[in-house]
């Protein structure tokens, strides 16, 4: 009981089925405030399905998912939209920046849906990821690494309870991979809770804990 | 309160920035949608301009098909026909803009070289206006004081062996008066006029010994709906010895043709609007499909359904207003071309065209946007963000 109240993420007996296909079965995870956790597993292990549930983009078929004290497993779509807006920062493998908005405007868009778009705060977030000089560039004018850093700045702008990063270095070269991982580690050192989805064992070693999935089941938790 | 207003202003500014960028960057599909609306609005605006102008213009045009108003003596009148001065006074009382043409008519029997004929005294200037469809071989009599010329109906000319340039002696029935006339033209109307001889009213009055008299008169009046009846009632009230009445058959067919043409124009406009709606629908559907990842991202970032609906409705409204604006200008030009081609007249700008065209364009655009917006709202972020 104590663990539930101190955890940012508490998953108990969670299952997800698509018709007759079971994507996740009996998943139990607890992630504490300020942890840096990697969820790993091969393709088809259920990583993305789990991430969708953790980010409130999907709902579990069974079990409980408590995010920052809120039972998110039985919310309506509208309520899950609010939870995403208030508590979750998302970092995507394909960056997903709006192509016709500048780097700054992409960050301000997250503020727009959350509360109000403030240019100074958005500039500070860009500065935090080292891109304050590139604020007026469109995504097509930025490198992959720069786009991912804009994506991280956008994920952080509304001070979310957790940052969920889905293969954030999957489309980057080694140098940019290091840059992004350094940034995530630094954010974690500052107290951010970060959940990293990856199939790269080297990246997993950079986190506090690895949760390994296999065929939709929790295989083990390291250390 | 100031903070709330400031937040609203900031959000509004961001919304406008989103709108502007969405419409101006990678705007090929936006241009297609604007052109679709513009073409639809142009046709609607052109037809609406004509429609609003058509009653007046068409009535004017229809007046080339013959007289539509008759004036004759009251059945109780003591003497033959109508006094010409009274008739002139009656015509003078009619609104000049409504009167296309008129002619008094005086009939009588005369003897020609080879037999008898019906002589008709007319006002040639007025007759020409109300009977422009007459087939004339030769020249119209141009002036009312031309007492040396006549126009002869085709069948009478055949019987009397007359042709343009021939001369004919016209003798009154009691043989007390006679004159020699040159045939200026042979006319073909396909009606009773083909057996008559036409001379100026003054000459007919002298030959028939009926000075200052006419038998009847026919007029061509631009009148819509019950206007002809009102004019007739007014004449009958003010001129007791005279009976005025619309020639019902012609007046009614005017109305029927107008109704049919207006119905046809409404059908064309409706068809164009449907085609425009389908075009815009296809374009917006393609836009939503292309922007699915963007919509999915916005939802993932916490955009409510109403924010997505608001954004696409606003984009549609802007596309529609730009298209309708351009269409109005284009449509007014098109109306002028149609006006010149069909009615040989410029079409007057009618302010009612503005709200009508804009309203119908908005209606078409919103109908076109309904399904694409529904699809946008139904986008599942988890799927599109994974590229499914």
Coordinates of C-alpha atoms in Angstrom, one line a residue:
Chain A
X1 CA 0.0 0.0 0.0
X2 CA 2.9 2.3 0.9
X3 CA 4.5 1.5 -2.5
X4 CA 1.3 2.6 -4.4
X5 CA 1.2 5.9 -2.7
X6 CA 4.8 6.7 -3.3
X7 CA 4.9 5.5 -6.9
X8 CA 4.2 7.7 -9.9
X9 CA 3.2 4.6 -12.0
X10 CA 1.6 1.6 -10.4
X11 CA 0.4 -1.2 -12.7
X12 CA -1.3 -4.2 -11.2
X13 CA -2.6 -7.3 -13.0
X14 CA -2.7 -5.4 -16.3
X15 CA -3.8 -7.2 -19.5
X16 CA -4.5 -6.1 -23.0
X17 CA -6.3 -8.2 -25.6
X18 CA -7.1 -7.4 -29.2
X19 CA -9.9 -9.9 -30.0
X20 CA -8.4 -13.3 -29.4
X21 CA -4.8 -12.0 -29.4
X22 CA -3.3 -11.3 -26.0
X23 CA -0.8 -8.4 -26.3
X24 CA -0.1 -8.1 -22.5
X25 CA -0.9 -10.5 -19.6
X26 CA -0.6 -10.0 -15.9
X27 CA 1.8 -7.0 -15.9
X28 CA 2.8 -5.6 -12.5
X29 CA 5.1 -2.6 -12.5
X30 CA 5.8 0.1 -9.9
X31 CA 7.9 3.1 -10.9
X32 CA 8.9 5.6 -8.2
X33 CA 9.2 9.4 -8.5
X34 CA 12.6 10.3 -10.0
X35 CA 13.4 6.9 -11.4
X36 CA 14.9 6.3 -14.9
X37 CA 13.4 3.0 -16.1
X38 CA 13.9 1.2 -19.4
X39 CA 11.2 -1.1 -20.7
X40 CA 12.9 -3.5 -23.1
X41 CA 12.0 -6.5 -25.2
X42 CA 12.1 -7.7 -28.7
X43 CA 9.7 -6.7 -31.4
X44 CA 6.2 -8.0 -30.6
X45 CA 6.9 -8.3 -26.9
X46 CA 4.2 -5.7 -26.1
X47 CA 6.4 -2.7 -25.4
X48 CA 4.4 -0.3 -27.6
X49 CA 1.1 -1.6 -26.3
X50 CA 2.3 -1.0 -22.7
X51 CA 3.6 2.5 -23.7
X52 CA 0.2 3.3 -25.2
X53 CA -1.5 2.3 -21.9
X54 CA 1.0 4.1 -19.8
X55 CA 0.6 7.3 -21.9
X56 CA -3.2 7.0 -21.7
X57 CA -3.5 6.6 -25.5
X58 CA -5.1 3.2 -24.9
X59 CA -6.9 1.5 -22.0
X60 CA -6.2 -2.0 -20.5
X61 CA -8.6 -4.8 -20.9
X62 CA -8.0 -5.9 -17.3
X63 CA -6.1 -4.7 -14.3
X64 CA -5.3 -1.3 -12.8
X65 CA -3.1 1.5 -13.9
X66 CA -2.6 4.3 -11.4
X67 CA -0.8 7.4 -12.7
X68 CA 0.3 9.9 -10.1
X69 CA -2.5 8.8 -7.8
X70 CA -5.2 8.7 -10.4
X71 CA -6.7 5.4 -11.5
X72 CA -6.4 5.8 -15.3
X73 CA -7.6 2.4 -16.3
X74 CA -11.3 3.2 -16.5
X75 CA -11.3 6.8 -17.7
X76 CA -13.3 8.1 -20.6
X77 CA -11.4 9.2 -23.7
X78 CA -12.0 12.8 -22.8
X79 CA -10.6 12.3 -19.3
X80 CA -7.6 10.5 -20.7
X81 CA -7.0 13.5 -23.0
X82 CA -6.9 15.7 -19.9
X83 CA -4.5 13.3 -18.1
X84 CA -2.1 13.3 -21.1
X85 CA -2.2 17.0 -21.3
X86 CA -1.5 17.5 -17.5
X87 CA 0.7 14.6 -16.5
X88 CA 2.6 13.1 -19.4
X89 CA 5.4 14.2 -21.7
X90 CA 5.8 12.1 -24.8
X91 CA 9.0 11.7 -26.9
X92 CA 8.6 9.8 -30.1
X93 CA 10.9 7.8 -32.3
X94 CA 9.7 9.7 -35.4
X95 CA 9.8 13.0 -33.5
X96 CA 6.3 14.0 -34.7
X97 CA 6.8 17.7 -35.0
X98 CA 4.2 19.7 -37.0
X99 CA 5.9 20.4 -40.3
X100 CA 4.5 23.9 -40.8
X101 CA 5.3 25.2 -37.3
X102 CA 8.8 26.4 -36.3
X103 CA 10.7 24.7 -33.4
X104 CA 9.4 27.4 -31.0
X105 CA 5.8 27.1 -32.2
X106 CA 5.9 23.3 -31.9
X107 CA 6.8 23.7 -28.2
X108 CA 4.2 26.4 -27.8
X109 CA 1.5 24.1 -29.3
X110 CA 1.9 21.8 -26.2
X111 CA 1.4 24.9 -24.0
X112 CA -1.6 25.9 -26.1
X113 CA -3.4 22.7 -25.3
X114 CA -2.3 22.7 -21.7
X115 CA -2.8 26.3 -20.5
X116 CA -1.4 29.2 -22.5
X117 CA 1.4 29.5 -25.0
X118 CA 4.2 31.6 -23.4
X119 CA 7.1 32.4 -25.7
X120 CA 9.6 33.1 -23.0
X121 CA 9.0 29.7 -21.4
X122 CA 9.2 27.9 -24.7
X123 CA 12.4 29.7 -25.5
X124 CA 13.8 28.6 -22.2
X125 CA 12.9 25.0 -23.0
X126 CA 14.6 25.3 -26.3
X127 CA 17.6 26.8 -24.6
X128 CA 17.6 23.9 -22.2
X129 CA 18.1 21.5 -25.1
X130 CA 20.7 23.8 -26.8
X131 CA 18.5 24.9 -29.7
X132 CA 17.7 28.5 -28.7
X133 CA 19.5 29.7 -31.9
X134 CA 17.3 27.5 -34.1
X135 CA 13.9 28.6 -32.7
X136 CA 12.7 30.0 -36.0
X137 CA 13.5 26.9 -38.1
X138 CA 11.0 24.5 -39.5
X139 CA 11.4 20.8 -38.7
X140 CA 12.6 20.2 -42.3
X141 CA 15.4 22.7 -41.6
X142 CA 16.6 20.7 -38.5
X143 CA 18.7 17.6 -38.3
X144 CA 17.2 14.4 -36.8
X145 CA 19.0 15.0 -33.5
X146 CA 17.8 18.6 -33.4
X147 CA 14.2 17.5 -34.1
X148 CA 14.4 15.0 -31.3
X149 CA 15.7 17.6 -28.9
X150 CA 12.8 19.9 -29.9
X151 CA 10.5 16.9 -29.2
X152 CA 12.1 16.5 -25.7
X153 CA 11.7 20.3 -25.0
X154 CA 8.0 20.0 -26.0
X155 CA 7.6 17.0 -23.7
X156 CA 9.0 18.9 -20.8
X157 CA 7.3 22.3 -21.3
X158 CA 4.3 21.6 -19.2
X159 CA 6.2 20.0 -16.2
X160 CA 4.7 16.5 -16.6
X161 CA 4.8 13.9 -13.8
X162 CA 6.5 11.4 -16.2
X163 CA 8.3 11.5 -19.5
X164 CA 7.6 8.5 -21.7
X165 CA 10.2 8.1 -24.5
X166 CA 9.5 5.6 -27.2
X167 CA 12.7 4.5 -28.9
X168 CA 13.9 8.2 -28.8
X169 CA 17.2 7.3 -30.5
X170 CA 15.8 4.8 -33.0
X171 CA 16.2 7.2 -35.9
X172 CA 19.5 8.9 -34.8
X173 CA 23.1 8.3 -35.5
X174 CA 25.5 7.5 -32.7
X175 CA 26.6 11.1 -32.0
X176 CA 23.0 12.3 -31.7
X177 CA 22.0 9.2 -29.8
X178 CA 24.6 10.1 -27.2
X179 CA 23.4 13.7 -27.1
X180 CA 19.8 12.6 -26.5
X181 CA 20.7 10.1 -23.9
X182 CA 22.9 12.6 -22.1
X183 CA 20.0 15.0 -22.1
X184 CA 17.6 12.4 -20.7
X185 CA 20.1 11.4 -18.0
X186 CA 20.6 15.0 -17.0
X187 CA 16.8 15.5 -16.8
X188 CA 16.6 12.4 -14.6
X189 CA 19.3 13.8 -12.3
X190 CA 17.2 16.9 -11.9
X191 CA 14.4 14.7 -10.6
X192 CA 12.4 13.8 -13.7
X193 CA 10.7 10.4 -13.9
X194 CA 11.6 8.9 -17.2
X195 CA 10.4 5.7 -18.8
X196 CA 12.4 4.7 -21.8
X197 CA 11.2 2.1 -24.3
X198 CA 14.0 0.6 -26.2
X199 CA 15.3 -2.6 -27.7
X200 CA 18.9 -1.5 -27.4
X201 CA 20.6 -3.2 -24.4
X202 CA 23.4 -0.5 -24.3
X203 CA 20.8 2.2 -23.7
X204 CA 19.1 0.0 -21.0
X205 CA 22.3 -0.1 -19.1
X206 CA 22.2 3.7 -18.8
X207 CA 19.0 3.6 -16.7
X208 CA 18.3 2.8 -13.1
X209 CA 16.2 -0.3 -13.8
X210 CA 15.2 -2.5 -16.8
X211 CA 11.8 -4.0 -17.1
X212 CA 12.0 -6.8 -19.6
X213 CA 9.0 -8.0 -21.6
X214 CA 8.6 -11.1 -23.7
X215 CA 5.5 -12.3 -25.6
X216 CA 3.4 -9.9 -23.6
X217 CA 4.6 -11.1 -20.2
X218 CA 6.9 -9.5 -17.7
X219 CA 10.1 -11.5 -17.9
X220 CA 12.2 -9.9 -15.3
X221 CA 13.1 -6.7 -13.6
X222 CA 16.8 -5.7 -13.3
X223 CA 18.5 -5.0 -11.0
Chain B
X1 CA -9.5 38.9 -14.9
X2 CA -6.6 40.6 -16.8
X3 CA -4.6 37.3 -16.5
X4 CA -7.6 35.4 -18.0
X5 CA -8.0 37.8 -20.8
X6 CA -4.3 37.6 -21.5
X7 CA -4.4 33.8 -21.5
X8 CA -7.3 34.0 -24.0
X9 CA -5.4 36.5 -26.2
X10 CA -2.3 34.2 -26.2
X11 CA -4.4 31.2 -27.0
X12 CA -6.2 33.1 -29.7
X13 CA -2.9 34.3 -31.2
X14 CA -1.6 30.7 -31.2
X15 CA -4.8 29.5 -32.8
X16 CA -4.5 32.1 -35.6
X17 CA -0.9 31.2 -36.1
X18 CA -1.9 27.5 -36.4
X19 CA -4.6 28.5 -38.9
X20 CA -2.4 30.7 -40.9
X21 CA 0.5 28.2 -41.1
X22 CA -1.8 25.3 -41.9
X23 CA -3.3 27.2 -44.8
X24 CA -0.1 28.8 -46.2
X25 CA 2.5 26.1 -45.9
X26 CA 2.2 23.2 -48.3
X27 CA -0.9 24.7 -49.6
X28 CA -1.6 22.8 -52.9
X29 CA -4.7 21.2 -51.5
X30 CA -5.9 24.5 -50.0
X31 CA -5.6 26.1 -53.4
X32 CA -7.6 23.3 -55.0
X33 CA -10.3 23.7 -52.3
X34 CA -10.3 27.5 -52.8
X35 CA -10.7 27.1 -56.6
X36 CA -13.5 24.6 -56.1
X37 CA -15.4 27.1 -53.9
X38 CA -14.5 30.0 -56.2
X39 CA -16.0 28.2 -59.3
X40 CA -19.2 27.3 -57.4
X41 CA -19.5 30.7 -55.9
X42 CA -18.9 32.3 -59.3
X43 CA -21.7 30.3 -61.0
X44 CA -24.1 30.9 -58.0
X45 CA -23.3 34.6 -57.9
X46 CA -23.7 35.0 -61.7
X47 CA -27.0 33.1 -61.8
X48 CA -28.2 34.9 -58.7
X49 CA -27.4 38.3 -60.3
X50 CA -29.3 37.2 -63.4
X51 CA -32.1 35.7 -61.3
X52 CA -32.6 38.9 -59.4
X53 CA -32.4 40.9 -62.6
X54 CA -34.2 38.4 -64.8
X55 CA -37.8 39.4 -64.2
X56 CA -37.2 42.9 -65.4
X57 CA -34.7 41.9 -68.2
X58 CA -36.8 38.9 -69.4
X59 CA -40.0 40.8 -69.4
X60 CA -38.3 43.4 -71.5
X61 CA -37.0 40.6 -73.8
X62 CA -40.5 38.9 -73.9
X63 CA -42.0 42.1 -75.2
X64 CA -40.4 41.4 -78.6
X65 CA -43.0 38.6 -78.9
X66 CA -45.9 40.9 -79.5
X67 CA -48.5 43.1 -77.8
X68 CA -49.8 42.0 -74.5
X69 CA -52.4 44.7 -73.8
X70 CA -55.6 45.6 -75.6
X71 CA -57.6 48.8 -75.5
X72 CA -61.1 49.1 -77.1
X73 CA -64.4 50.9 -76.8
X74 CA -66.7 50.0 -74.0
X75 CA -69.7 47.9 -75.2
X76 CA -72.0 50.6 -74.2
X77 CA -70.2 53.4 -76.2
X78 CA -72.6 55.4 -78.4
X79 CA -70.2 56.1 -81.3
X80 CA -67.7 53.9 -83.2
X81 CA -64.3 53.3 -81.6
X82 CA -62.3 55.6 -79.4
X83 CA -61.5 59.3 -79.6
X84 CA -57.8 59.5 -80.6
X85 CA -57.1 62.4 -78.2
X86 CA -58.5 60.4 -75.3
X87 CA -56.3 57.5 -76.3
X88 CA -53.3 59.7 -76.4
X89 CA -54.1 61.0 -72.9
X90 CA -54.4 57.4 -71.7
X91 CA -51.0 56.5 -73.1
X92 CA -49.5 59.6 -71.6
X93 CA -50.7 58.4 -68.2
X94 CA -48.8 55.1 -68.5
X95 CA -45.4 54.9 -66.8
X96 CA -42.9 55.5 -69.7
X97 CA -40.5 52.8 -68.4
X98 CA -43.2 50.2 -68.6
X99 CA -44.3 51.0 -72.1
X100 CA -42.4 49.2 -74.8
X101 CA -44.6 50.3 -77.7
X102 CA -48.2 51.0 -78.8
X103 CA -50.2 51.6 -81.8
X104 CA -53.8 52.7 -82.4
X105 CA -55.6 50.7 -85.1
X106 CA -58.4 51.9 -87.4
X107 CA -60.0 49.4 -89.7
X108 CA -62.0 49.9 -92.8
X109 CA -62.9 48.3 -96.2
X110 CA -61.5 49.9 -99.3
X111 CA -61.4 49.0 -103.0
X112 CA -58.1 48.3 -104.8
X113 CA -57.5 47.9 -108.5
X114 CA -58.2 44.2 -108.4
X115 CA -60.7 43.9 -105.6
X116 CA -61.6 44.9 -102.0
X117 CA -59.2 44.9 -99.0
X118 CA -59.1 45.7 -95.3
X119 CA -57.2 48.9 -94.7
X120 CA -55.6 49.4 -91.4
X121 CA -54.4 52.7 -90.1
X122 CA -51.5 52.4 -87.7
X123 CA -48.7 54.3 -86.0
X124 CA -45.7 52.7 -87.7
X125 CA -43.1 53.7 -85.1
X126 CA -45.2 52.1 -82.4
X127 CA -46.1 49.1 -84.5
X128 CA -42.5 48.3 -85.3
X129 CA -41.8 48.1 -81.6
X130 CA -44.6 45.7 -80.7
X131 CA -44.2 43.6 -83.9
X132 CA -40.5 43.2 -84.4
X133 CA -41.1 39.6 -85.5
X134 CA -42.8 40.6 -88.7
X135 CA -41.0 39.4 -91.8
X136 CA -40.7 42.5 -94.0
X137 CA -39.8 42.3 -97.7
X138 CA -38.9 45.9 -98.4
X139 CA -38.8 48.8 -96.0
X140 CA -40.8 49.8 -93.0
X141 CA -42.7 53.1 -93.4
X142 CA -40.6 55.4 -91.3
X143 CA -42.6 58.5 -90.7
X144 CA -46.2 59.1 -89.7
X145 CA -46.9 61.8 -92.3
X146 CA -46.0 59.4 -95.2
X147 CA -49.3 59.5 -97.1
X148 CA -47.9 58.0 -100.3
X149 CA -46.9 54.6 -99.1
X150 CA -48.4 51.4 -97.7
X151 CA -47.3 48.0 -96.5
X152 CA -49.2 45.0 -97.8
X153 CA -49.8 41.6 -96.3
X154 CA -48.3 38.6 -98.2
X155 CA -51.5 36.9 -99.2
X156 CA -53.2 40.3 -100.2
X157 CA -50.1 41.1 -102.3
X158 CA -50.3 37.8 -104.1
X159 CA -54.0 38.3 -104.8
X160 CA -53.6 41.9 -106.0
X161 CA -50.3 41.1 -107.8
X162 CA -48.4 43.6 -105.7
X163 CA -44.7 43.7 -104.7
X164 CA -42.4 46.2 -103.2
X165 CA -42.2 49.2 -105.5
X166 CA -45.6 48.6 -107.1
X167 CA -48.2 51.3 -107.0
X168 CA -51.8 50.7 -106.1
X169 CA -54.9 52.9 -106.2
X170 CA -56.9 52.9 -103.0
X171 CA -60.5 54.0 -103.2
X172 CA -62.9 54.5 -100.3
X173 CA -65.9 52.2 -100.2
X174 CA -68.3 55.0 -101.2
X175 CA -65.9 56.0 -104.0
X176 CA -65.8 59.6 -102.7
X177 CA -62.0 59.5 -101.9
X178 CA -59.1 57.9 -103.5
X179 CA -55.3 58.0 -103.5
X180 CA -52.4 56.3 -105.2
X181 CA -49.9 54.6 -103.0
X182 CA -46.5 52.9 -103.4
X183 CA -46.0 49.5 -101.8
X184 CA -43.0 50.0 -99.5
X185 CA -43.0 46.4 -98.2
X186 CA -44.8 43.1 -98.3
X187 CA -45.2 41.6 -94.8
X188 CA -45.5 38.1 -93.6
X189 CA -46.8 37.5 -90.1
X190 CA -48.5 34.1 -90.5
X191 CA -51.7 35.7 -89.2
X192 CA -54.6 37.9 -90.3
X193 CA -52.2 40.8 -91.1
X194 CA -51.2 38.9 -94.2
X195 CA -54.5 39.9 -95.8
X196 CA -54.5 43.6 -94.8
X197 CA -53.0 46.8 -96.1
X198 CA -51.3 49.1 -93.6
X199 CA -51.2 52.9 -94.0
X200 CA -50.5 55.8 -91.6
X201 CA -53.4 56.5 -89.2
X202 CA -54.0 59.9 -90.6
X203 CA -54.4 58.6 -94.2
X204 CA -56.7 55.9 -93.0
X205 CA -58.9 58.4 -91.1
X206 CA -59.2 60.5 -94.2
X207 CA -59.9 57.6 -96.6
X208 CA -62.4 56.1 -94.1
X209 CA -63.8 59.5 -93.2
X210 CA -63.3 59.0 -89.5
X211 CA -61.2 62.0 -88.4
X212 CA -59.9 61.8 -84.8
X213 CA -61.1 58.2 -84.3
X214 CA -59.5 54.8 -83.8
X215 CA -61.1 51.5 -83.4
X216 CA -58.8 49.8 -80.9
X217 CA -55.2 49.9 -79.8
X218 CA -52.6 47.3 -78.8
X219 CA -49.8 47.9 -76.5
X220 CA -46.7 46.1 -75.2
X221 CA -46.2 46.7 -71.5
X222 CA -43.5 45.4 -69.2
X223 CA -45.6 44.0 -66.4
X224 CA -44.9 41.2 -63.9
X225 CA -47.4 39.2 -61.9
X226 CA -50.7 41.1 -61.5
X227 CA -49.3 44.4 -62.7
X228 CA -51.0 44.2 -66.1
X229 CA -54.4 43.7 -64.3
X230 CA -53.7 46.7 -62.0
X231 CA -52.9 48.9 -65.1
X232 CA -56.1 47.7 -66.8
X233 CA -58.2 48.4 -63.7
X234 CA -56.8 51.9 -63.4
X235 CA -57.5 52.7 -67.1
X236 CA -61.1 51.3 -66.8
X237 CA -61.7 53.5 -63.8
X238 CA -60.3 56.7 -65.2
X239 CA -61.6 56.3 -68.8
X240 CA -65.3 55.1 -68.6
X241 CA -65.8 54.8 -72.4
X242 CA -62.8 52.5 -72.8
X243 CA -62.1 48.9 -72.0
X244 CA -58.6 47.9 -71.2
X245 CA -57.4 44.3 -70.7
X246 CA -54.2 42.3 -70.7
X247 CA -54.0 39.8 -73.6
X248 CA -54.1 36.9 -71.2
X249 CA -52.5 34.2 -73.3
X250 CA -49.4 36.2 -74.0
X251 CA -49.1 37.6 -70.5
X252 CA -49.4 34.1 -69.0
X253 CA -46.9 32.5 -71.3
X254 CA -44.5 35.3 -70.4
X255 CA -44.9 34.2 -66.8
X256 CA -44.6 30.5 -67.6
X257 CA -41.4 31.0 -69.6
X258 CA -39.9 33.2 -66.8
X259 CA -40.8 30.5 -64.3
X260 CA -39.2 27.8 -66.4
X261 CA -36.0 29.8 -67.0
X262 CA -35.8 30.7 -63.3
X263 CA -36.3 27.1 -62.4
X264 CA -33.6 26.0 -64.8
X265 CA -31.2 28.5 -63.3
X266 CA -32.0 27.3 -59.8
X267 CA -31.4 23.7 -61.0
X268 CA -28.0 24.7 -62.6
X269 CA -27.0 26.5 -59.4
X270 CA -28.0 23.6 -57.3
X271 CA -26.1 21.1 -59.5
X272 CA -23.0 23.3 -59.4
X273 CA -23.2 23.5 -55.6
X274 CA -23.5 19.8 -55.3
X275 CA -20.4 19.3 -57.6
X276 CA -18.6 22.0 -55.5
X277 CA -19.5 20.2 -52.3
X278 CA -18.2 16.9 -53.7
X279 CA -15.0 18.5 -54.9
X280 CA -14.3 20.3 -51.6
X281 CA -15.3 17.1 -49.7
X282 CA -12.7 15.1 -51.7
X283 CA -10.0 17.8 -51.1
X284 CA -10.7 18.1 -47.4
X285 CA -10.8 14.3 -47.0
X286 CA -7.3 14.1 -48.7
X287 CA -6.1 17.0 -46.4
X288 CA -7.3 15.1 -43.3
X289 CA -5.7 11.9 -44.5
X290 CA -2.4 13.7 -45.2
X291 CA -2.5 15.4 -41.8
X292 CA -3.6 12.3 -39.8
X293 CA -0.2 12.1 -38.0
X294 CA -0.4 15.8 -37.1
X295 CA -4.0 15.4 -35.8
X296 CA -2.9 12.3 -33.9
X297 CA -0.1 14.3 -32.3
X298 CA -2.4 17.1 -31.4
X299 CA -4.6 14.6 -29.6
X300 CA -1.7 13.0 -28.0
X301 CA -0.6 16.4 -26.7
X302 CA -4.0 16.9 -25.1
X303 CA -6.1 18.6 -27.8
X304 CA -9.8 18.0 -27.1
X305 CA -12.1 16.9 -29.9
X306 CA -13.7 20.3 -30.0
X307 CA -10.2 21.9 -30.6
X308 CA -9.7 19.6 -33.6
X309 CA -13.3 20.4 -34.8
X310 CA -12.7 24.1 -34.3
X311 CA -9.4 24.1 -36.2
X312 CA -10.8 22.3 -39.2
X313 CA -14.0 24.3 -39.2
X314 CA -12.0 27.5 -39.1
X315 CA -9.7 26.3 -42.0
X316 CA -12.8 25.4 -44.0
X317 CA -14.5 28.7 -43.2
X318 CA -11.4 30.7 -44.3
X319 CA -11.0 28.6 -47.5
X320 CA -14.7 29.2 -48.2
X321 CA -14.7 32.9 -47.5
X322 CA -11.6 33.4 -49.8
X323 CA -13.2 31.2 -52.5
X324 CA -16.5 32.9 -52.2
X325 CA -14.9 36.4 -52.3
X326 CA -13.0 35.6 -55.5
X327 CA -16.1 33.8 -56.8
X328 CA -18.2 36.9 -56.3
X329 CA -15.9 39.0 -58.3
X330 CA -15.6 36.4 -61.0
X331 CA -19.4 35.8 -60.9
X332 CA -20.2 39.4 -61.4
X333 CA -18.0 39.4 -64.5
X334 CA -19.7 36.2 -65.7
X335 CA -23.1 37.8 -65.1
X336 CA -22.1 40.7 -67.4
X337 CA -21.0 38.3 -70.2
X338 CA -24.3 36.3 -69.8
X339 CA -26.3 39.6 -69.6
X340 CA -24.7 40.9 -72.8
X341 CA -25.1 37.6 -74.6
X342 CA -28.6 36.8 -73.6
X343 CA -30.3 40.2 -72.9
X344 CA -27.9 42.6 -74.6
X345 CA -27.8 44.5 -71.3
X346 CA -25.5 45.0 -68.3
X347 CA -26.5 43.2 -65.2
X348 CA -27.0 45.5 -62.2
X349 CA -25.1 44.6 -59.0
X350 CA -27.6 43.5 -56.4
X351 CA -26.4 43.6 -52.8
X352 CA -28.6 40.5 -52.0
X353 CA -26.1 38.4 -54.1
X354 CA -23.4 38.9 -51.4
X355 CA -25.1 37.1 -48.5
X356 CA -26.8 34.6 -50.9
X357 CA -23.5 33.5 -52.5
X358 CA -21.5 33.6 -49.2
X359 CA -24.3 31.7 -47.4
X360 CA -24.7 29.0 -50.0
X361 CA -20.9 28.6 -50.3
X362 CA -20.6 28.3 -46.6
X363 CA -23.4 25.8 -46.5
X364 CA -21.7 23.8 -49.3
X365 CA -18.3 23.9 -47.6
X366 CA -19.7 22.9 -44.2
X367 CA -21.6 20.0 -45.8
X368 CA -18.4 19.0 -47.5
X369 CA -16.4 19.3 -44.3
X370 CA -18.7 17.3 -42.1
X371 CA -17.4 13.8 -43.0
X372 CA -13.7 14.8 -43.1
X373 CA -14.0 16.5 -39.7
X374 CA -15.7 13.5 -38.3
X375 CA -12.8 11.4 -39.6
X376 CA -10.3 13.8 -38.0
X377 CA -12.0 13.5 -34.6
X378 CA -12.1 9.7 -34.9
X379 CA -8.3 9.4 -35.5
X380 CA -6.7 7.2 -32.9
X381 CA -3.4 8.8 -31.9
X382 CA -1.7 5.6 -30.9
X383 CA -2.3 4.2 -34.4
X384 CA -1.3 7.1 -36.6
X385 CA 1.8 8.0 -34.5
X386 CA 3.1 4.5 -35.1
X387 CA 2.5 5.1 -38.8
X388 CA -0.5 2.7 -39.2

